[in-house]
């Protein structure tokens, strides 16, 4: 038999049919939806009189356009309120489980599905959100889709898709102190660029990923789309199985044992060949910062901004008000955002709290901590992290996508710098004229304490 | 979906690389629950300043440049999966987008909304951008059946998935097709559960 990659194994198990000279019909096991990219898909089906094929395979949450303060009160903005009302109405009408605002399972779609045990190895999963790649951390095929495709999955539980090419990124060796999974993925994107993965599905391999927690693996796979790859995957292992065990929708007993036996087969065969392959040395990775307006424009924390001259590069630096050849260390920072589907899990807040303990936030800094879900909020409180944050002057908010895309009220003012643990530093992403620097939770929290970017690898 | 067969028109050159979907339609405009009205806000923060005044420097505000063809720098449509970006471009009147590279999700979204993304060699793209910047009245022709883009530098053949081509030429969409495959899908579900 031909050697297969992890991706091939999962993909091939889900192909319903292959259209001659065309795409394949891929079966989708789980469909996640949210308020922003679903209403037009519900309308589409209604107009055509088509029912939803499998409401029981669809899970909804409200996250993109929700407030992170006073969630128990009516939403002030009329358009946002309407969007959430539409989601509630649509889910009720079609019998879809909705974890609405205030529900104990509510939160960012890519945080709640793994923590509820919905995300499992070997499944196919889609959502009208490009960061669906997150779930690949479990060895699932998970990718973002447009609203027309949301309607397709509603109508048929399938998608018409062209099989992507295969890419593998290997990172082996020992990570330096202070280097987090976020740094690993920012480093990879800075080396490969924002479109190296376009047309590909990426597998991350090597001891660095094997040794990562599930939270760390999710951070890595989450940002696959920032190098253009539709998805990223990591082979499931004991860490994966232990994470899933005991979660709300996880299989139990004999069923779990059978599943684990199958999940263990989900790894790339030794002889399998990838269309593209890259390898990096873990020792070369340092805490990272972005200096421009796409996630590929990243440098190590103590490096200088590269000297390039082309119109797009110049425009990017002008927007950020940064100069070529200069370091970012000591840049004053007024906003710090720890949150988003990239870094809002309990591990991220533990790292932050561990650093913050006994220190005080700099007076010039607004530090927003936005947990990824109600369950993360609960953990933060149970573990006593809330007290640490509050004593240090940080603001712990309610869950949601928040300042990652600034659809709600959580916007960074024009011209201000924000060190953000999110995934995109595009122009205006965090608010009109806002300047985003992507970093790990550790680098972000250090900036919140010092009021400026500091090199966490050195005593300061 | 509207059919796409042929088009001959002038083009608007937007020589910026890595144009992400947040630039095409900023997140604050994603609160609508229908597909209408996004065209008004396409490239909103490049077309207008924060106070609402017009940015005369931006090419879409230059009256010399018109047309339903957009020519954009490498890696167009990266970032968020928001189909609102395709709705905004279609709403503004674009029917064809030419670049040297498109992000995967955007490309699918465009095709699902009757917009034809045409990928051409980066060197030719640069020449084309320059040519149109200097001569805004230059016409380009697209023939989908022949998969040909006619430019002042000659005819360029472009690639398109044959299934998607058929959909565009006939105005079919994937939902119709998938619903027609109901039996096969149900048979798969039975075998798959085992």
XYZ file of C-alpha atoms in Angstrom:
654
model
C 0.000 0.000 0.000
C 1.131 3.506 -0.720
C 2.589 5.354 2.226
C 0.226 7.990 3.564
C 0.541 11.135 5.577
C -1.574 11.791 8.657
C -3.583 14.184 6.508
C -4.133 11.583 3.761
C -5.424 9.056 6.287
C -8.067 11.381 7.699
C -8.978 12.926 4.338
C -9.331 9.638 2.481
C -11.645 8.276 5.180
C -14.057 11.157 4.503
C -14.257 11.222 0.710
C -17.821 10.504 -0.411
C -17.141 10.859 -4.117
C -14.623 12.308 -6.565
C -15.846 14.466 -9.449
C -13.982 13.753 -12.666
C -11.454 16.564 -13.275
C -13.012 18.358 -10.350
C -13.204 18.551 -6.603
C -14.051 15.831 -4.114
C -17.082 15.588 -1.887
C -15.741 15.603 1.639
C -17.899 14.509 4.566
C -17.854 16.834 7.568
C -18.163 15.347 11.067
C -18.544 18.555 13.049
C -19.716 21.996 11.995
C -19.098 24.908 14.348
C -20.997 28.133 13.778
C -21.108 31.632 15.271
C -23.161 34.793 14.899
C -21.141 36.613 12.223
C -20.710 34.161 9.344
C -23.883 32.073 9.718
C -26.969 34.326 9.264
C -26.646 34.613 5.477
C -26.226 30.826 5.223
C -29.431 30.238 7.212
C -31.195 32.738 4.893
C -29.859 30.962 1.828
C -31.353 27.643 2.903
C -34.637 29.238 3.869
C -34.941 30.914 0.456
C -34.369 27.583 -1.283
C -36.545 25.614 1.105
C -33.726 23.219 2.012
C -33.615 21.762 5.552
C -30.423 21.465 7.606
C -29.132 17.949 7.004
C -27.597 17.319 10.434
C -28.397 19.859 13.145
C -26.999 17.365 15.692
C -23.547 17.670 14.093
C -23.676 21.467 14.370
C -22.645 23.418 17.469
C -23.144 27.157 17.875
C -21.606 29.790 20.117
C -21.705 33.578 20.319
C -18.190 34.993 20.381
C -17.118 37.402 17.624
C -19.456 40.276 18.312
C -20.157 39.991 22.025
C -19.278 42.445 24.784
C -16.635 41.420 27.324
C -18.198 43.527 30.064
C -21.651 43.211 31.639
C -22.733 40.283 29.499
C -25.812 39.890 31.696
C -27.146 43.252 30.471
C -28.871 43.819 27.104
C -26.385 44.569 24.315
C -26.302 48.303 23.619
C -25.398 48.270 19.923
C -28.567 47.550 17.910
C -26.820 45.760 15.027
C -24.853 43.509 17.367
C -27.960 42.744 19.389
C -29.812 41.838 16.207
C -27.000 39.554 15.056
C -27.117 37.616 18.322
C -30.896 37.475 18.258
C -30.720 36.029 14.745
C -28.341 33.319 15.923
C -30.630 32.437 18.823
C -33.661 32.347 16.557
C -31.938 30.303 13.848
C -30.578 27.748 16.298
C -33.955 27.377 17.983
C -35.736 26.981 14.661
C -33.314 24.307 13.454
C -32.732 22.561 16.757
C -29.023 23.382 16.948
C -27.222 23.413 20.300
C -26.251 26.982 21.122
C -23.906 28.030 23.917
C -25.199 31.544 24.118
C -23.853 34.487 26.036
C -23.770 33.672 29.745
C -24.012 29.879 29.241
C -21.439 27.965 31.281
C -19.960 26.584 28.037
C -19.956 29.870 26.116
C -16.719 31.172 24.694
C -14.571 31.465 21.585
C -15.529 28.707 19.170
C -11.948 27.379 18.925
C -11.550 27.313 22.690
C -14.830 25.663 23.635
C -14.883 22.784 21.139
C -11.587 21.304 22.391
C -12.382 21.897 26.060
C -15.770 20.176 25.684
C -14.188 17.164 24.002
C -15.989 17.877 20.712
C -12.681 18.132 18.872
C -11.228 14.641 18.460
C -8.490 13.017 16.383
C -9.388 11.786 12.922
C -12.508 13.900 12.457
C -13.237 16.538 9.847
C -14.359 19.852 11.242
C -15.222 23.179 9.636
C -16.333 26.618 10.750
C -16.883 29.960 9.070
C -13.693 31.239 10.620
C -10.163 30.923 9.292
C -8.709 29.960 12.680
C -10.561 26.663 12.609
C -7.073 25.329 11.867
C -6.664 25.331 15.687
C -8.373 21.949 16.013
C -5.705 20.274 13.887
C -3.713 20.121 17.140
C -5.707 16.941 17.851
C -4.921 15.301 14.509
C -8.239 16.411 13.031
C -8.689 17.950 9.594
C -10.095 21.335 10.512
C -10.297 24.382 8.300
C -12.086 27.678 7.815
C -14.782 28.198 5.200
C -16.809 31.042 3.704
C -20.512 31.560 4.284
C -21.533 29.914 0.977
C -19.728 26.828 2.243
C -21.455 27.090 5.614
C -24.698 26.834 3.626
C -23.323 23.819 1.731
C -22.544 22.002 4.959
C -25.978 22.917 6.327
C -27.580 21.495 3.184
C -25.540 18.320 2.801
C -23.048 17.846 5.685
C -20.477 17.874 2.878
C -18.174 20.262 1.071
C -16.874 20.294 -2.467
C -13.146 20.685 -2.087
C -9.940 20.152 -3.944
C -7.466 18.072 -1.949
C -4.665 20.409 -0.830
C -0.990 19.616 -1.280
C 1.084 18.436 1.656
C 3.614 20.397 3.649
C 5.583 19.374 6.725
C 7.393 21.657 9.126
C 9.844 19.920 11.462
C 11.227 21.551 14.578
C 13.660 19.533 16.629
C 15.946 20.315 19.552
C 15.561 22.090 22.853
C 13.657 25.348 23.138
C 15.403 28.107 25.076
C 14.029 29.449 28.326
C 11.201 31.923 27.751
C 10.376 30.563 24.287
C 6.692 29.637 24.088
C 4.615 27.852 21.400
C 3.539 31.291 20.135
C 7.192 32.137 19.473
C 7.672 28.858 17.614
C 4.847 29.590 15.190
C 5.734 33.300 14.797
C 9.302 32.196 14.042
C 8.111 29.682 11.432
C 5.890 32.273 9.729
C 8.676 34.868 9.778
C 10.927 32.357 7.987
C 8.378 31.032 5.491
C 6.249 34.118 4.808
C 2.511 34.657 4.705
C 1.763 32.671 1.557
C 4.157 29.732 1.672
C 1.363 27.492 2.880
C -1.326 28.581 0.416
C -2.696 25.522 -1.345
C -1.251 23.250 1.342
C -2.239 21.540 4.566
C 0.611 21.571 7.048
C 1.788 18.895 9.452
C 3.990 19.967 12.356
C 6.443 17.288 13.412
C 9.453 16.901 15.659
C 10.141 16.634 19.358
C 9.278 20.293 19.993
C 5.614 19.672 19.118
C 5.591 16.233 20.732
C 6.660 17.804 24.009
C 4.090 20.616 23.835
C 0.878 20.662 25.848
C -2.418 20.563 23.927
C -2.799 24.286 24.583
C 0.586 24.910 22.989
C -0.221 22.721 19.996
C -3.469 24.633 19.516
C -1.570 27.936 19.496
C 0.706 26.581 16.763
C -2.016 25.065 14.566
C -4.190 28.162 15.064
C -1.731 30.332 13.155
C -1.234 27.936 10.205
C -3.581 30.156 8.226
C -1.212 33.106 8.777
C 1.269 31.398 6.455
C -1.578 30.697 4.070
C -2.137 27.027 4.961
C -5.783 26.107 5.233
C -4.976 23.934 8.209
C -2.242 22.524 10.412
C -2.067 19.121 12.081
C -0.123 17.364 14.791
C -0.265 13.594 15.160
C -2.324 12.568 18.204
C -0.440 10.920 21.059
C -0.743 10.194 24.779
C -0.904 13.952 25.531
C -3.907 14.213 23.200
C -5.705 11.204 24.679
C -5.162 12.405 28.244
C -6.517 15.843 27.355
C -9.702 14.436 25.814
C -10.416 11.878 28.541
C -13.226 12.892 30.887
C -14.397 15.925 28.924
C -18.110 16.586 28.468
C -18.525 15.021 25.024
C -15.515 12.711 25.049
C -16.095 9.005 24.501
C -15.930 6.834 27.611
C -15.098 3.274 28.589
C -14.910 0.694 25.793
C -15.773 3.305 23.159
C -12.846 5.430 24.273
C -10.483 2.447 24.184
C -11.605 1.592 20.657
C -11.192 5.166 19.566
C -7.733 5.440 21.105
C -6.707 2.277 19.268
C -7.795 3.960 16.030
C -6.307 7.333 16.942
C -2.931 5.647 17.463
C -2.894 4.745 13.755
C -3.170 8.408 12.818
C 0.422 9.245 12.088
C 2.379 9.806 8.923
C 3.942 6.638 7.510
C 7.725 6.721 7.484
C 7.965 6.437 3.704
C 5.373 9.146 3.030
C 6.640 12.014 0.900
C 5.482 15.607 1.300
C 5.131 18.089 -1.555
C 7.139 20.554 0.501
C 9.146 20.164 3.678
C 11.035 22.537 5.979
C 13.133 21.896 9.067
C 14.168 24.263 11.831
C 16.437 24.028 14.819
C 14.685 24.729 18.147
C 17.836 26.397 19.521
C 17.545 29.131 16.896
C 14.112 30.243 18.116
C 13.826 33.225 20.470
C 10.884 35.169 21.879
C 9.361 36.909 18.857
C 7.776 40.260 17.990
C 6.106 41.484 14.837
C 7.059 44.915 13.534
C 4.803 45.237 10.484
C 1.265 44.699 9.287
C 1.246 41.001 8.524
C 2.188 38.081 10.787
C 5.173 37.185 8.592
C 6.880 40.443 9.512
C 8.438 39.087 12.677
C 11.844 39.337 14.358
C 13.509 37.899 17.426
C 12.984 40.173 20.407
C 16.545 41.569 20.358
C 16.889 41.831 16.576
C 16.594 44.958 14.444
C 13.872 45.581 11.865
C 15.181 44.394 8.488
C 16.208 46.856 5.806
C 14.044 46.263 2.761
C 12.774 48.661 0.169
C 9.533 48.061 -1.603
C 6.282 49.980 -1.521
C 4.336 47.489 0.610
C 7.159 47.227 3.169
C 7.501 51.018 3.407
C 3.746 51.447 3.777
C 3.705 48.862 6.521
C 6.483 50.529 8.526
C 4.899 53.953 8.014
C 1.640 52.613 9.437
C 3.469 51.205 12.460
C 5.693 54.306 12.743
C 8.775 52.100 13.019
C 12.158 52.600 11.360
C 14.244 50.117 9.400
C 17.337 48.892 11.195
C 15.997 49.821 14.648
C 15.224 47.544 17.601
C 11.789 47.346 19.187
C 13.148 47.010 22.720
C 12.098 49.970 24.900
C 9.177 50.936 22.627
C 6.540 52.383 25.001
C 3.340 50.347 25.062
C -0.034 51.585 26.308
C -2.187 48.550 25.577
C -1.713 44.882 26.325
C -4.231 42.296 25.179
C -4.052 38.712 26.355
C -6.769 36.782 24.636
C -8.043 35.422 21.271
C -8.348 31.868 19.961
C -4.541 31.830 19.766
C -3.693 32.476 23.430
C -6.645 32.597 25.825
C -6.486 29.167 27.397
C -5.728 28.418 31.027
C -2.047 27.736 30.333
C -1.652 31.250 28.915
C -3.117 32.810 32.056
C -0.984 30.615 34.305
C 2.142 31.831 32.516
C 0.947 35.421 32.786
C 0.021 35.122 36.476
C 3.294 33.437 37.336
C 5.175 36.419 35.908
C 2.858 39.074 37.320
C 2.753 37.750 40.882
C 3.956 40.424 43.306
C 4.487 43.004 40.546
C 2.484 46.045 39.471
C 1.243 47.013 36.039
C 2.888 50.167 34.665
C 0.598 53.186 35.124
C 0.534 54.002 31.374
C -0.742 50.563 30.409
C -4.309 49.307 29.912
C -4.025 45.560 30.343
C -6.989 43.507 29.150
C -7.197 39.856 29.969
C -9.954 38.184 27.976
C -10.297 34.456 28.684
C -11.353 32.196 25.844
C -14.365 30.716 27.594
C -16.505 30.646 30.724
C -14.692 27.475 31.716
C -11.339 29.265 31.502
C -12.798 32.084 33.642
C -13.852 29.493 36.200
C -10.384 27.957 36.247
C -8.738 31.372 36.606
C -10.858 31.998 39.691
C -10.421 28.517 41.145
C -6.639 28.644 40.808
C -6.481 32.038 42.484
C -5.075 33.760 39.406
C -7.792 36.416 39.446
C -6.483 37.812 42.738
C -2.944 38.012 41.338
C -4.143 39.884 38.268
C -6.377 42.265 40.154
C -3.695 43.104 42.703
C -1.348 43.898 39.818
C -3.918 46.233 38.217
C -4.968 44.010 35.291
C -8.539 43.949 34.058
C -10.086 40.497 33.812
C -12.979 40.565 31.363
C -15.651 38.150 30.208
C -14.942 35.727 27.327
C -15.095 36.477 23.602
C -12.991 37.347 20.561
C -12.742 40.920 21.831
C -9.828 43.104 20.716
C -8.469 40.447 18.367
C -10.760 41.773 15.667
C -12.370 44.699 17.496
C -15.890 44.029 16.286
C -17.274 44.869 19.684
C -16.384 47.841 21.905
C -12.892 46.536 22.680
C -10.905 48.713 20.306
C -7.355 50.027 20.539
C -7.301 53.807 19.889
C -5.731 55.278 16.763
C -1.949 55.471 16.799
C -1.558 53.457 20.005
C 0.669 50.402 20.234
C -0.831 47.196 21.547
C 1.171 44.108 22.410
C -1.293 41.417 21.601
C -1.315 37.651 21.980
C -3.755 37.404 19.051
C -2.982 36.274 15.521
C -3.207 39.236 13.152
C -1.430 42.574 13.029
C -3.205 43.834 9.916
C -3.860 47.559 9.528
C -6.836 48.529 11.645
C -7.384 44.990 12.880
C -7.654 46.057 16.532
C -9.350 49.366 15.732
C -8.932 52.072 13.103
C -5.324 53.242 13.126
C -4.349 50.856 15.947
C -0.820 49.428 15.831
C -0.513 45.785 16.769
C 2.606 43.916 17.841
C 2.042 40.171 18.063
C 3.837 38.310 20.831
C 3.598 35.501 23.367
C 1.694 35.939 26.644
C 5.018 36.164 28.471
C 6.397 38.987 26.308
C 3.002 40.750 26.499
C 2.745 40.540 30.263
C 6.328 41.753 30.722
C 5.471 44.807 28.604
C 2.412 45.426 30.782
C 4.581 45.503 33.906
C 7.367 47.667 32.424
C 5.187 49.898 30.202
C 7.510 49.174 27.301
C 8.880 46.240 25.345
C 11.560 44.458 27.343
C 13.907 41.654 26.408
C 12.672 38.847 28.631
C 15.762 36.801 27.804
C 17.951 39.228 29.770
C 17.744 40.624 33.291
C 16.504 44.222 33.081
C -25.523 32.834 -9.023
C -24.997 35.146 -12.007
C -23.363 33.611 -15.082
C -19.892 34.689 -16.148
C -18.970 34.160 -19.796
C -17.042 37.081 -21.259
C -16.038 40.535 -20.146
C -14.286 43.462 -21.740
C -13.602 46.489 -19.571
C -11.080 48.909 -18.154
C -9.337 48.035 -14.904
C -8.309 49.578 -11.603
C -4.673 48.945 -10.580
C -4.092 48.434 -6.849
C -0.373 47.776 -6.548
C -0.301 46.615 -2.928
C 0.833 43.169 -1.829
C -0.822 40.948 0.782
C -4.161 42.767 0.760
C -6.009 41.039 3.575
C -9.761 40.708 3.947
C -9.699 43.122 6.912
C -8.675 45.834 4.419
C -11.295 44.754 1.890
C -14.008 44.982 4.535
C -13.144 45.941 8.133
C -14.685 43.836 10.933
C -16.895 46.635 12.214
C -19.003 46.271 9.052
C -19.691 42.579 9.609
C -22.733 43.113 11.809
C -25.277 42.780 9.010
C -27.304 39.604 8.655
C -27.819 39.844 4.893
C -25.444 40.217 1.931
C -26.483 43.706 0.887
C -24.698 47.016 1.212
C -21.122 45.788 1.710
C -20.013 47.427 -1.559
C -20.324 50.863 0.021
C -17.653 49.969 2.531
C -15.171 48.084 0.361
C -11.597 49.212 1.243
C -13.319 51.600 3.634
C -10.253 52.667 5.629
C -8.183 53.237 2.513
C -10.941 55.191 0.738
C -11.854 57.374 3.697
C -10.028 58.955 6.619
C -11.270 58.351 10.135
C -13.233 61.628 10.100
C -15.100 60.442 7.004
C -13.305 62.685 4.500
C -12.213 61.196 1.186
C -8.607 60.046 0.746
C -7.940 61.487 -2.694
C -4.648 59.623 -2.942
C -6.350 56.243 -3.001
C -6.810 54.824 -6.488
C -10.517 54.001 -6.109
C -11.124 57.700 -5.517
C -9.278 58.736 -8.674
C -11.899 59.381 -11.336
C -9.467 58.437 -14.114
C -9.628 54.806 -13.046
C -12.841 52.898 -13.568
C -13.982 49.417 -14.458
C -15.156 46.067 -13.200
C -11.667 44.517 -13.219
C -9.423 44.910 -10.189
C -5.708 44.247 -10.554
C -4.031 43.712 -7.204
C -0.587 42.859 -5.832
C 0.605 39.409 -4.852
C -1.300 37.276 -2.263
C -4.683 38.952 -2.528
C -7.396 38.097 0.009
C -5.271 36.629 2.796
C -6.450 36.523 6.388
C -9.990 36.107 7.622
C -12.444 33.748 5.894
C -15.168 36.426 5.828
C -17.163 36.045 2.630
C -18.244 39.624 3.280
C -15.032 40.538 1.404
C -16.343 38.895 -1.761
C -19.786 40.454 -1.220
C -18.149 43.875 -0.815
C -16.088 43.535 -4.010
C -19.086 42.229 -5.963
C -21.295 44.921 -4.450
C -18.865 47.611 -5.593
C -19.076 46.196 -9.107
C -15.964 44.070 -9.521
C -16.418 40.960 -11.660
C -12.798 39.972 -12.240
C -9.790 40.187 -9.941
C -6.319 39.717 -11.354
C -3.336 38.979 -9.133
C -0.278 36.749 -9.129
C -1.563 34.798 -6.127
C -4.797 34.425 -4.168
C -5.401 33.104 -0.670
C -7.321 29.802 -0.709
C -10.475 30.746 1.166
C -10.864 34.057 -0.643
C -10.541 32.345 -4.004
C -13.372 29.954 -3.146
C -15.515 32.758 -1.764
C -15.007 34.787 -4.954
C -15.947 31.866 -7.190
C -19.027 31.202 -5.061
C -20.159 34.763 -5.742
C -19.594 34.941 -9.474
C -16.289 36.811 -9.252
C -13.554 35.354 -11.434
C -10.083 35.341 -9.810
C -7.374 35.211 -12.496
C -3.835 34.268 -11.521
C -1.056 35.495 -13.772
C 2.723 35.489 -13.652
C 4.090 38.087 -11.206
C 6.312 39.729 -13.833
C 3.370 40.218 -16.186
C 1.282 41.443 -13.268
C 3.849 44.144 -12.552
C 3.908 45.199 -16.218
C 0.128 45.227 -16.323
C -0.169 47.313 -13.156
C 2.271 49.846 -14.600
C 0.609 49.926 -17.991
C -2.809 50.624 -16.537
C -1.507 53.191 -14.083
C -0.095 55.080 -17.085
C -3.003 54.402 -19.457
C -6.243 54.108 -17.476
C -8.322 53.651 -20.629
C -6.576 50.375 -21.528
C -9.157 47.673 -22.029
C -8.733 44.073 -20.954
C -10.858 41.182 -22.203
C -11.654 37.955 -20.436
C -13.023 34.861 -22.140
C -13.826 32.183 -19.592
C -14.695 29.469 -22.114
C -11.238 29.837 -23.710
C -9.584 30.628 -20.334
C -7.976 33.644 -21.930
C -7.101 37.100 -20.690
C -6.380 39.562 -23.469
C -3.857 42.258 -22.490
C -1.657 44.790 -24.309
C 1.102 42.218 -23.798
C -0.780 39.532 -25.646
C -3.150 36.743 -24.747
C -2.565 35.055 -21.416
C -4.036 31.659 -20.684
C -5.220 31.195 -17.120
C -6.037 28.151 -15.026
C -9.397 27.370 -13.518
C -10.779 24.204 -12.028
C -13.021 22.688 -14.716
C -15.884 22.149 -12.277
C -15.783 25.756 -11.115
C -15.590 26.926 -14.715
C -18.752 24.998 -15.525
C -20.475 26.547 -12.491
C -19.543 30.097 -13.522
C -20.464 29.611 -17.188
C -23.895 28.292 -16.195
C -24.519 30.154 -12.981
C -24.704 26.923 -10.961
C -23.610 26.765 -7.381
C -22.317 24.031 -5.086
C -25.498 23.747 -3.036
C -27.499 22.601 -6.065
C -24.825 20.065 -6.854
C -24.473 18.701 -3.316
C -28.216 18.428 -2.819
C -28.340 16.395 -6.052
C -25.810 13.983 -4.460
C -28.051 13.221 -1.486
C -28.215 9.477 -2.160
C -24.453 9.039 -2.394
C -23.977 11.055 0.790
C -26.534 8.979 2.683
C -24.926 5.765 1.453
C -21.580 7.068 2.691
C -23.061 7.865 6.087
C -24.276 4.283 6.467
C -20.961 2.680 5.487
C -18.961 5.216 7.471
C -20.739 4.541 10.764
C -19.601 0.917 10.783
